[in-house]
Amino acid sequence: MTDVIWLPSPAKINLFLHICGQYPNGYHNLQTLFQLLDVGDEIGFAVHDRATIELKTPMAGVAEQDNLIIKAAKALQIHTGSNCGAAIFVKKHLPMGGGIGGGSSNAATVLLALNAFWKLNLPLTELMDIATTIGADVPVFIRGKTGFAEGIGEIITPMDIPEQWYLVANPGVHVSTPDIFQHPDLPRNTQMIKAHEYSFESTRNDCQNLVCNLQGKVAKLLQWLVHYAPSRMTGTGASVFAVFNNKHEAQNVLRQLPNEFKGFVAKGTQTSVLHTKLEDILRAS
């Protein structure tokens, strides 16, 4: 088999999430700040000239036709008419359903990698159009910049923020994003802000109270974490995060994390580690 080329598939957190309204089609008008992290899954690619897409490491509980990795690869094939294919491998480090972008990031890594390895040369704007059909969070990973997002998450403005460290922790429960967005108790009328008005202290996650009411373990984890640093749920959960100024402080709290929870420490990045790695590979080839 062709050598497998491994690429990072970075996590993200939502530093805030405001629900500002709902569109007639049921989607919500959101505002959020996507912070990319330097930690994530790993995806391997062995490309070939047969038009077959194979996921060599299936994910438990996810049917192949529902897997965003397969959806992304096939969407790129259909969009371009490419006859190239690939065997794809995944080393999963991020919790599924954790609100840190695992599946969306995987899809973006596939689109960016195969666009390069199949020599399609589509611009990022075109890849983002394909990404939007796969999932609302996929475009931010295609753009590869920490960014202020609006609409359903597809209108992204790159935004420089101070470099910080994050302890990201998961309570071991799964939160269904569709269930949260369809819930009658979800706030949907938060006033919109401008990107330059953002501060952590003046924003919140509009899904947090609802999820805490539905999932006691999320509430318990947040109550523990907030004693150490400013803390918040990311996305629709279930993961939460705390903000630190340095790696040492974050790792010190991670060592104290109760055994019932799992967590990791990551640095916020302005540019995706995937984009950096892919550029290095292409420059060397």
PDB file of N, CA, C and O in Angstrom, residues 88-120:
ATOM      1  N   ILE A  88      -8.416   5.692   4.298  1.00  0.00           N
ATOM      2  CA  ILE A  88      -8.311   6.691   5.363  1.00  0.00           C
ATOM      3  C   ILE A  88      -8.285   5.986   6.715  1.00  0.00           C
ATOM      4  O   ILE A  88      -9.065   5.065   6.974  1.00  0.00           O
ATOM      5  N   PHE A  89      -7.378   6.437   7.577  1.00  0.00           N
ATOM      6  CA  PHE A  89      -7.202   5.865   8.912  1.00  0.00           C
ATOM      7  C   PHE A  89      -7.407   6.970   9.946  1.00  0.00           C
ATOM      8  O   PHE A  89      -7.082   8.130   9.694  1.00  0.00           O
ATOM      9  N   VAL A  90      -7.939   6.605  11.092  1.00  0.00           N
ATOM     10  CA  VAL A  90      -8.194   7.606  12.138  1.00  0.00           C
ATOM     11  C   VAL A  90      -7.646   7.125  13.476  1.00  0.00           C
ATOM     12  O   VAL A  90      -7.885   5.981  13.884  1.00  0.00           O
ATOM     13  N   LYS A  91      -6.890   8.001  14.136  1.00  0.00           N
ATOM     14  CA  LYS A  91      -6.536   7.804  15.546  1.00  0.00           C
ATOM     15  C   LYS A  91      -7.371   8.807  16.337  1.00  0.00           C
ATOM     16  O   LYS A  91      -7.128  10.016  16.282  1.00  0.00           O
ATOM     17  N   LYS A  92      -8.383   8.293  17.033  1.00  0.00           N
ATOM     18  CA  LYS A  92      -9.358   9.146  17.689  1.00  0.00           C
ATOM     19  C   LYS A  92      -8.896   9.465  19.111  1.00  0.00           C
ATOM     20  O   LYS A  92      -8.721   8.571  19.933  1.00  0.00           O
ATOM     21  N   HIS A  93      -8.695  10.727  19.384  1.00  0.00           N
ATOM     22  CA  HIS A  93      -8.311  11.169  20.720  1.00  0.00           C
ATOM     23  C   HIS A  93      -9.406  12.019  21.372  1.00  0.00           C
ATOM     24  O   HIS A  93      -9.483  12.083  22.589  1.00  0.00           O
ATOM     25  N   LEU A  94     -10.220  12.672  20.547  1.00  0.00           N
ATOM     26  CA  LEU A  94     -11.248  13.565  21.062  1.00  0.00           C
ATOM     27  C   LEU A  94     -12.538  12.792  21.339  1.00  0.00           C
ATOM     28  O   LEU A  94     -12.898  11.896  20.579  1.00  0.00           O
ATOM     29  N   PRO A  95     -13.253  13.125  22.416  1.00  0.00           N
ATOM     30  CA  PRO A  95     -14.525  12.452  22.693  1.00  0.00           C
ATOM     31  C   PRO A  95     -15.570  12.808  21.641  1.00  0.00           C
ATOM     32  O   PRO A  95     -15.639  13.956  21.177  1.00  0.00           O
ATOM     33  N   MET A  96     -16.371  11.820  21.246  1.00  0.00           N
ATOM     34  CA  MET A  96     -17.445  12.078  20.289  1.00  0.00           C
ATOM     35  C   MET A  96     -18.600  12.748  21.016  1.00  0.00           C
ATOM     36  O   MET A  96     -18.896  12.439  22.167  1.00  0.00           O
ATOM     37  N   GLY A  97     -19.259  13.686  20.323  1.00  0.00           N
ATOM     38  CA  GLY A  97     -20.369  14.397  20.948  1.00  0.00           C
ATOM     39  C   GLY A  97     -19.928  15.293  22.074  1.00  0.00           C
ATOM     40  O   GLY A  97     -20.684  15.586  22.989  1.00  0.00           O
ATOM     41  N   GLY A  98     -18.668  15.739  22.022  1.00  0.00           N
ATOM     42  CA  GLY A  98     -18.134  16.516  23.136  1.00  0.00           C
ATOM     43  C   GLY A  98     -18.211  18.015  22.967  1.00  0.00           C
ATOM     44  O   GLY A  98     -17.841  18.760  23.864  1.00  0.00           O
ATOM     45  N   GLY A  99     -18.646  18.491  21.801  1.00  0.00           N
ATOM     46  CA  GLY A  99     -18.724  19.931  21.595  1.00  0.00           C
ATOM     47  C   GLY A  99     -17.393  20.579  21.283  1.00  0.00           C
ATOM     48  O   GLY A  99     -17.257  21.801  21.359  1.00  0.00           O
ATOM     49  N   ILE A 100     -16.385  19.748  20.907  1.00  0.00           N
ATOM     50  CA  ILE A 100     -15.067  20.318  20.590  1.00  0.00           C
ATOM     51  C   ILE A 100     -14.683  20.061  19.138  1.00  0.00           C
ATOM     52  O   ILE A 100     -13.523  20.163  18.763  1.00  0.00           O
ATOM     53  N   GLY A 101     -15.678  19.724  18.333  1.00  0.00           N
ATOM     54  CA  GLY A 101     -15.483  19.743  16.884  1.00  0.00           C
ATOM     55  C   GLY A 101     -14.856  18.520  16.277  1.00  0.00           C
ATOM     56  O   GLY A 101     -14.372  18.578  15.147  1.00  0.00           O
ATOM     57  N   GLY A 102     -14.825  17.387  16.991  1.00  0.00           N
ATOM     58  CA  GLY A 102     -14.140  16.209  16.478  1.00  0.00           C
ATOM     59  C   GLY A 102     -14.549  15.803  15.080  1.00  0.00           C
ATOM     60  O   GLY A 102     -13.718  15.730  14.170  1.00  0.00           O
ATOM     61  N   GLY A 103     -15.837  15.535  14.866  1.00  0.00           N
ATOM     62  CA  GLY A 103     -16.310  15.097  13.556  1.00  0.00           C
ATOM     63  C   GLY A 103     -16.166  16.168  12.496  1.00  0.00           C
ATOM     64  O   GLY A 103     -15.776  15.881  11.351  1.00  0.00           O
ATOM     65  N   SER A 104     -16.476  17.402  12.850  1.00  0.00           N
ATOM     66  CA  SER A 104     -16.357  18.509  11.896  1.00  0.00           C
ATOM     67  C   SER A 104     -14.903  18.733  11.485  1.00  0.00           C
ATOM     68  O   SER A 104     -14.593  18.972  10.318  1.00  0.00           O
ATOM     69  N   SER A 105     -14.005  18.649  12.461  1.00  0.00           N
ATOM     70  CA  SER A 105     -12.587  18.815  12.168  1.00  0.00           C
ATOM     71  C   SER A 105     -12.079  17.670  11.291  1.00  0.00           C
ATOM     72  O   SER A 105     -11.296  17.898  10.357  1.00  0.00           O
ATOM     73  N   ASN A 106     -12.540  16.443  11.567  1.00  0.00           N
ATOM     74  CA  ASN A 106     -12.166  15.303  10.728  1.00  0.00           C
ATOM     75  C   ASN A 106     -12.571  15.551   9.285  1.00  0.00           C
ATOM     76  O   ASN A 106     -11.799  15.304   8.349  1.00  0.00           O
ATOM     77  N   ALA A 107     -13.803  16.033   9.072  1.00  0.00           N
ATOM     78  CA  ALA A 107     -14.292  16.300   7.718  1.00  0.00           C
ATOM     79  C   ALA A 107     -13.438  17.355   7.023  1.00  0.00           C
ATOM     80  O   ALA A 107     -13.097  17.230   5.835  1.00  0.00           O
ATOM     81  N   ALA A 108     -13.078  18.401   7.747  1.00  0.00           N
ATOM     82  CA  ALA A 108     -12.257  19.465   7.163  1.00  0.00           C
ATOM     83  C   ALA A 108     -10.862  18.967   6.809  1.00  0.00           C
ATOM     84  O   ALA A 108     -10.310  19.317   5.751  1.00  0.00           O
ATOM     85  N   THR A 109     -10.285  18.134   7.672  1.00  0.00           N
ATOM     86  CA  THR A 109      -8.975  17.572   7.377  1.00  0.00           C
ATOM     87  C   THR A 109      -9.016  16.749   6.098  1.00  0.00           C
ATOM     88  O   THR A 109      -8.108  16.818   5.257  1.00  0.00           O
ATOM     89  N   VAL A 110     -10.085  15.971   5.930  1.00  0.00           N
ATOM     90  CA  VAL A 110     -10.244  15.169   4.714  1.00  0.00           C
ATOM     91  C   VAL A 110     -10.344  16.072   3.483  1.00  0.00           C
ATOM     92  O   VAL A 110      -9.665  15.833   2.464  1.00  0.00           O
ATOM     93  N   LEU A 111     -11.162  17.109   3.537  1.00  0.00           N
ATOM     94  CA  LEU A 111     -11.316  18.004   2.381  1.00  0.00           C
ATOM     95  C   LEU A 111      -9.991  18.685   2.018  1.00  0.00           C
ATOM     96  O   LEU A 111      -9.606  18.731   0.848  1.00  0.00           O
ATOM     97  N   LEU A 112      -9.297  19.209   3.014  1.00  0.00           N
ATOM     98  CA  LEU A 112      -8.044  19.914   2.748  1.00  0.00           C
ATOM     99  C   LEU A 112      -6.963  18.963   2.246  1.00  0.00           C
ATOM    100  O   LEU A 112      -6.228  19.272   1.303  1.00  0.00           O
ATOM    101  N   ALA A 113      -6.874  17.782   2.875  1.00  0.00           N
ATOM    102  CA  ALA A 113      -5.829  16.836   2.501  1.00  0.00           C
ATOM    103  C   ALA A 113      -6.049  16.288   1.097  1.00  0.00           C
ATOM    104  O   ALA A 113      -5.121  16.268   0.270  1.00  0.00           O
ATOM    105  N   LEU A 114      -7.263  15.832   0.809  1.00  0.00           N
ATOM    106  CA  LEU A 114      -7.520  15.231  -0.500  1.00  0.00           C
ATOM    107  C   LEU A 114      -7.496  16.275  -1.612  1.00  0.00           C
ATOM    108  O   LEU A 114      -7.106  15.974  -2.741  1.00  0.00           O
ATOM    109  N   ASN A 115      -7.876  17.507  -1.294  1.00  0.00           N
ATOM    110  CA  ASN A 115      -7.745  18.577  -2.279  1.00  0.00           C
ATOM    111  C   ASN A 115      -6.278  18.731  -2.696  1.00  0.00           C
ATOM    112  O   ASN A 115      -5.964  18.951  -3.877  1.00  0.00           O
ATOM    113  N   ALA A 116      -5.383  18.564  -1.712  1.00  0.00           N
ATOM    114  CA  ALA A 116      -3.945  18.675  -2.005  1.00  0.00           C
ATOM    115  C   ALA A 116      -3.402  17.404  -2.650  1.00  0.00           C
ATOM    116  O   ALA A 116      -2.735  17.458  -3.687  1.00  0.00           O
ATOM    117  N   PHE A 117      -3.712  16.244  -2.047  1.00  0.00           N
ATOM    118  CA  PHE A 117      -3.105  14.990  -2.515  1.00  0.00           C
ATOM    119  C   PHE A 117      -3.664  14.545  -3.861  1.00  0.00           C
ATOM    120  O   PHE A 117      -2.975  13.847  -4.607  1.00  0.00           O
ATOM    121  N   TRP A 118      -4.924  14.901  -4.152  1.00  0.00           N
ATOM    122  CA  TRP A 118      -5.505  14.593  -5.472  1.00  0.00           C
ATOM    123  C   TRP A 118      -5.166  15.675  -6.496  1.00  0.00           C
ATOM    124  O   TRP A 118      -5.610  15.605  -7.636  1.00  0.00           O
ATOM    125  N   LYS A 119      -4.431  16.712  -6.051  1.00  0.00           N
ATOM    126  CA  LYS A 119      -3.997  17.823  -6.918  1.00  0.00           C
ATOM    127  C   LYS A 119      -5.195  18.525  -7.579  1.00  0.00           C
ATOM    128  O   LYS A 119      -5.175  18.842  -8.770  1.00  0.00           O
ATOM    129  N   LEU A 120      -6.221  18.775  -6.792  1.00  0.00           N
ATOM    130  CA  LEU A 120      -7.432  19.438  -7.306  1.00  0.00           C
ATOM    131  C   LEU A 120      -7.276  20.960  -7.302  1.00  0.00           C
ATOM    132  O   LEU A 120      -7.875  21.646  -8.123  1.00  0.00           O
TER     133      LEU A 120
END
